[in-house]
Amino acid sequence: MKKPILALAFILSAALSHAQIRIVAVSNGTDVSNGNYEATNLTLNQEKAFSFYVINDGNFDINIHPEKTSVSAPNGWGMNYCLDQCWFETPPQSYSYSIYAHDTATHQLKINVTASGSTNMDFASVVTIKDKADPDNKTFVRVWVNSLTAGSEVIKANDVNMLFSPNPSTGLVNIAYSLGTSPNGKILVRDLTGRTILTQSVAQGSSNVAMDLSAQPAGIYLVSLVAGGQTVTTQKLILK
């Protein structure tokens, strides 16, 4: 079976007065050579299939679409080029791409791939990252995936939830969470530099936890619910 390969082709335009968008890494892939990333354990219908680190001023649009142009395929593929959707094996009955999460503190961007109807497939797609304030400042990332295999969703969006009060708070915060059937997780509190200031383990299901942040200075903090090693939601908390 061919290994999953993410071949990333970068086309960077001039940044004008805005920060240049650039991809730092594919966090769930290994850089094997010249921008080719090898990713393991990618399955159909699995949330958070691709995770990129994107750096710019934090104000960008994302568009994900099937490859529409004739392009050279990476080594090991059965064809020299592809057109339109680039399905190299049995196409799925349905598929979609979406943005799973954008962490504004770390600029981490997670891309979902959802497909059904085939147990094994290869495909190519394009991710366009564009500066909202400067549409000409954009990056095109070509994503090649070999042998995406059948599986089931790890975390469904409607399984997880997190609410906290009061907000703004003087320090004592009550956090109500629900992990559904997702793996045991944790709640992280970070400042705007990305520094973790408090961690609380949480069990599967729904419950409440109390956190005392009264020793922290006033300001904006990011509270994240993490399950299965992935951040599933992040919300702002104001301390006064």
Coordinates of C-alpha atoms in Angstrom, one line a residue:
M1 CA 0.0 0.0 0.0
K2 CA 1.3 3.5 -0.9
K3 CA 2.1 5.8 2.0
P4 CA 0.1 9.0 2.5
I5 CA 2.2 11.8 1.0
L6 CA 1.4 15.5 1.3
A7 CA 3.3 17.3 -1.5
L8 CA 3.1 21.0 -0.7
A9 CA 3.7 23.5 -3.6
F10 CA 4.1 27.1 -2.5
I11 CA 3.4 30.1 -4.7
L12 CA 4.0 33.2 -2.6
S13 CA 3.0 36.7 -3.9
A14 CA 4.3 40.1 -2.7
A15 CA 3.0 41.1 0.7
L16 CA 2.7 44.8 0.1
S17 CA 2.0 46.4 3.5
H18 CA 0.7 43.3 5.1
A19 CA 2.6 40.4 6.7
Q20 CA 3.5 37.7 4.2
I21 CA 1.5 34.5 4.6
R22 CA 3.6 31.4 4.9
I23 CA 3.2 27.8 5.9
V24 CA 5.5 26.8 8.7
A25 CA 4.8 23.0 9.0
V26 CA 2.3 20.2 8.6
S27 CA 2.0 19.3 12.3
N28 CA 0.9 15.7 11.7
G29 CA 3.4 15.0 8.9
T30 CA 7.1 14.3 8.5
D31 CA 9.1 16.4 6.0
V32 CA 10.8 13.7 4.0
S33 CA 12.3 15.9 1.2
N34 CA 11.7 19.2 -0.5
G35 CA 8.3 20.0 0.9
N36 CA 7.0 16.5 0.6
Y37 CA 5.3 15.4 3.9
E38 CA 4.5 11.8 4.9
A39 CA 1.5 11.6 7.1
T40 CA 0.4 8.4 8.8
N41 CA -2.9 7.0 10.1
L42 CA -5.1 9.3 7.9
T43 CA -8.6 7.8 7.6
L44 CA -11.9 8.6 5.9
N45 CA -14.4 10.6 7.9
Q46 CA -11.6 11.5 10.4
E47 CA -11.8 15.0 11.8
K48 CA -8.6 17.1 11.9
A49 CA -7.0 15.1 9.0
F50 CA -4.5 17.8 8.1
S51 CA -3.1 20.4 10.5
F52 CA -1.0 23.3 9.2
Y53 CA 0.8 26.1 11.0
V54 CA 0.1 29.4 9.2
I55 CA 1.8 32.6 9.9
N56 CA 0.6 36.1 9.0
D57 CA -1.3 38.9 10.8
G58 CA -4.0 36.5 11.8
N59 CA -6.6 37.9 9.4
F60 CA -7.0 35.5 6.5
D61 CA -9.6 33.6 4.4
I62 CA -9.4 29.9 3.5
N63 CA -10.7 28.2 0.4
I64 CA -10.4 24.5 -0.2
H65 CA -11.3 23.0 -3.6
P66 CA -10.4 20.0 -5.8
E67 CA -7.4 20.4 -8.1
K68 CA -8.6 21.7 -11.4
T69 CA -5.4 22.0 -13.4
S70 CA -3.1 19.6 -15.1
V71 CA -0.2 19.1 -12.7
S72 CA 2.8 16.8 -12.3
A73 CA 2.1 14.0 -9.9
P74 CA 4.6 13.1 -7.1
N75 CA 6.9 10.1 -7.6
G76 CA 5.1 6.8 -6.9
W77 CA 1.8 7.9 -8.4
G78 CA 0.4 5.9 -11.3
M79 CA -0.2 8.9 -13.6
N80 CA 2.0 11.7 -14.7
Y81 CA -0.7 14.4 -14.4
C82 CA -4.3 14.8 -13.4
L83 CA -7.3 16.9 -14.3
D84 CA -10.3 18.0 -12.4
Q85 CA -10.7 16.1 -9.1
C86 CA -7.7 13.9 -9.5
W87 CA -9.2 10.7 -8.0
F88 CA -6.7 8.0 -8.8
E89 CA -8.8 5.1 -7.4
T90 CA -12.5 4.6 -6.9
P91 CA -14.0 8.0 -6.2
P92 CA -16.1 8.3 -3.0
Q93 CA -19.8 8.8 -2.9
S94 CA -19.3 12.0 -1.1
Y95 CA -16.5 14.1 0.3
S96 CA -15.9 17.5 1.7
Y97 CA -13.2 19.8 3.2
S98 CA -13.7 22.3 6.0
I99 CA -11.8 24.3 8.5
Y100 CA -11.9 22.5 11.8
A101 CA -10.2 25.1 14.0
H102 CA -8.1 28.3 13.7
D103 CA -6.2 29.0 16.9
T104 CA -5.5 32.7 16.8
A105 CA -2.9 32.5 19.5
T106 CA -0.7 30.0 17.7
H107 CA -2.0 30.5 14.2
Q108 CA -2.6 26.7 13.9
L109 CA -5.1 25.8 11.2
K110 CA -6.7 22.4 11.1
I111 CA -8.3 21.0 7.9
N112 CA -11.0 18.3 7.9
V113 CA -11.4 15.7 5.2
T114 CA -14.6 13.8 5.2
A115 CA -15.4 11.1 2.6
S116 CA -17.5 8.0 2.3
G117 CA -18.3 5.2 -0.2
S118 CA -14.8 3.9 -0.9
T119 CA -12.4 2.0 1.3
N120 CA -9.2 3.2 -0.3
M121 CA -8.5 6.3 -2.5
D122 CA -5.9 8.7 -3.7
F123 CA -6.7 12.4 -4.4
A124 CA -5.2 15.8 -4.8
S125 CA -6.7 19.1 -3.7
V126 CA -5.7 22.8 -3.3
V127 CA -5.9 24.9 -0.2
T128 CA -5.8 28.7 -0.8
I129 CA -4.9 31.0 2.1
K130 CA -5.6 34.7 1.4
D131 CA -5.1 37.8 3.4
K132 CA -8.5 39.5 3.8
A133 CA -7.0 43.0 3.7
D134 CA -4.8 42.2 0.7
P135 CA -6.3 39.6 -1.6
D136 CA -3.1 39.5 -3.7
N137 CA -1.2 38.3 -0.7
K138 CA -2.0 34.6 -0.8
T139 CA -0.5 31.1 -0.7
F140 CA -1.6 28.0 -2.7
V141 CA -0.9 24.7 -1.1
R142 CA -1.3 21.6 -3.2
V143 CA -2.1 18.5 -1.0
W144 CA -1.6 15.0 -2.3
V145 CA -2.9 12.1 -0.3
N146 CA -2.1 8.5 -1.1
S147 CA -4.2 5.6 0.2
L148 CA -6.6 7.4 2.5
T149 CA -8.2 4.4 4.2
A150 CA -11.6 3.8 5.7
G151 CA -12.3 4.7 9.3
S152 CA -14.7 6.6 11.6
E153 CA -14.9 10.0 13.1
V154 CA -12.7 10.5 16.1
I155 CA -14.5 13.6 17.5
K156 CA -17.8 15.0 16.3
A157 CA -18.4 18.7 16.7
N158 CA -21.8 18.1 18.4
D159 CA -20.1 15.9 21.0
V160 CA -18.2 18.7 22.6
N161 CA -19.1 21.9 24.3
M162 CA -17.7 24.3 26.9
L163 CA -19.2 27.3 28.7
F164 CA -17.8 29.3 31.6
S165 CA -19.1 32.0 33.9
P166 CA -18.8 34.7 35.0
N167 CA -17.1 36.3 32.0
P168 CA -15.7 38.9 32.6
S169 CA -14.4 37.4 35.9
T170 CA -12.4 38.6 38.9
G171 CA -10.6 35.3 39.1
L172 CA -13.0 32.4 40.1
V173 CA -14.4 30.7 37.0
N174 CA -16.8 27.8 36.7
I175 CA -16.4 25.8 33.5
A176 CA -19.2 23.5 32.3
Y177 CA -18.0 21.1 29.6
S178 CA -19.2 18.1 27.6
L179 CA -16.9 15.6 25.9
G180 CA -19.7 13.2 24.8
T181 CA -18.0 9.9 23.9
S182 CA -14.7 11.6 23.1
P183 CA -11.5 10.4 25.0
N184 CA -10.6 11.9 28.3
G185 CA -9.2 15.4 27.9
K186 CA -8.1 18.5 29.7
I187 CA -8.9 22.2 29.9
L188 CA -6.0 24.6 29.2
V189 CA -5.8 28.3 30.1
R190 CA -3.2 30.4 28.2
D191 CA -2.3 34.0 28.0
L192 CA -2.0 35.8 24.7
T193 CA 1.7 34.9 24.4
G194 CA 0.7 31.3 24.2
R195 CA 2.1 30.5 27.7
T196 CA 0.0 27.8 29.6
I197 CA -0.8 29.1 33.0
L198 CA -3.3 26.4 34.2
T199 CA -4.2 22.8 33.2
Q200 CA -7.1 20.8 34.5
S201 CA -7.7 17.2 33.5
V202 CA -11.4 16.3 32.7
A203 CA -13.1 13.0 32.3
Q204 CA -15.3 11.7 29.6
G205 CA -18.9 12.9 29.6
S206 CA -20.3 16.1 31.1
S207 CA -19.4 17.9 34.3
N208 CA -18.2 21.1 35.9
V209 CA -14.8 22.3 37.1
A210 CA -13.8 25.4 39.1
M211 CA -10.6 27.3 38.3
D212 CA -9.0 30.0 40.4
L213 CA -7.2 32.6 38.3
S214 CA -7.2 35.4 40.9
A215 CA -3.4 35.3 41.0
Q216 CA -3.2 36.2 37.3
P217 CA -3.1 39.9 36.1
A218 CA -6.1 41.4 34.4
G219 CA -6.4 40.8 30.7
I220 CA -7.6 38.4 28.0
Y221 CA -7.0 34.7 28.3
L222 CA -7.7 31.7 26.0
V223 CA -9.5 28.7 27.5
S224 CA -9.3 25.5 25.4
L225 CA -11.0 22.2 25.7
V226 CA -8.6 19.4 24.5
A227 CA -9.8 15.8 23.7
G228 CA -7.9 13.0 22.0
G229 CA -4.8 15.2 21.8
Q230 CA -6.6 17.8 19.7
T231 CA -8.0 21.2 20.7
V232 CA -11.7 21.0 20.0
T233 CA -12.8 24.5 21.1
T234 CA -11.1 27.7 22.3
Q235 CA -12.9 30.7 23.9
K236 CA -11.8 34.0 25.3
L237 CA -12.0 34.8 29.0
I238 CA -11.6 38.3 30.4
L239 CA -10.1 38.8 33.8
K240 CA -10.7 42.2 35.4

